[in-house]
């Protein structure tokens, strides 16, 4: 079959038209209302990020502002628990405290007044080191066999202070009681006064030469004051 040039041109035009229609159809499929493709992973709002921002479960969420560390402070740094300065002070006090073996004890001269008998109980540092005393000493009157006479002395009110004793220095506490002749308390005559330095267990024995002391009955209490520097003279 023979084709004329006009027939060939018509066929070419028809082929071009078909190609254009095919291209338009393909573009319509890309922008049409077909189902959207799914992206792997679950997306969720980032509540601690900028407004409108999102992140996926596979990503790293921004740090929450409320959990941010102060400037210059590593977030991993935590407060360190310590035993406290109170414990340290107690330990330091124990290491410098005067021990019974480092002290000698004496009872000073009576300084009576207003119906009271007042004696200074003196502790002297006989060691070669500086040590400290703090608070109240202990005391007890005893007879020749070592039996205590009367109850333990009571503590007079007072603010305790640490007294530092260099070798040879002394501190004292006041021991007082009502004159038995005035109070008419029952009395006994001690052979010695046992003195216990503050925070110690061992005692120092001092010969008692001041006569009878009250041990029971009216106004028979004996009182001790806190340790103070000096000899009380």
Coordinates of C-alpha atoms in Angstrom, one line a residue, residues 107 119 121 138-144 146-153 175-177 188-195 206 208-215 220-223:
X107 CA 40.2 21.6 146.4
X119 CA 34.9 25.6 147.2
X121 CA 37.6 22.3 142.5
X138 CA 31.7 15.0 138.2
X139 CA 32.1 14.9 142.0
X140 CA 31.2 12.6 144.9
X141 CA 32.0 12.6 148.6
X142 CA 33.2 9.2 149.9
X143 CA 34.2 7.8 153.3
X144 CA 37.4 6.0 154.1
X146 CA 35.1 4.5 149.4
X147 CA 31.3 4.5 149.9
X148 CA 29.6 7.5 148.5
X149 CA 28.0 9.9 151.0
X150 CA 24.9 11.6 149.8
X151 CA 23.5 11.9 146.3
X152 CA 25.5 13.1 143.2
X153 CA 25.9 16.9 143.1
X175 CA 31.3 23.2 144.5
X176 CA 28.8 24.7 146.9
X177 CA 26.2 23.7 149.5
X188 CA 28.7 13.2 157.3
X189 CA 32.4 13.9 157.2
X190 CA 34.0 12.6 154.0
X191 CA 37.5 11.2 153.8
X192 CA 37.8 12.3 150.1
X193 CA 36.2 14.0 147.1
X194 CA 36.3 12.0 143.9
X195 CA 36.5 14.3 140.9
X206 CA 41.3 14.5 146.6
X208 CA 38.8 16.3 152.0
X209 CA 39.8 18.4 155.0
X210 CA 36.9 20.9 155.2
X211 CA 34.8 19.0 157.7
X212 CA 31.1 17.9 157.6
X213 CA 29.0 18.1 154.5
X214 CA 25.2 17.8 154.1
X215 CA 24.1 14.3 152.9
X220 CA 21.3 19.0 151.5
X221 CA 21.9 19.4 147.8
X222 CA 25.4 20.0 146.6
X223 CA 25.9 22.0 143.4

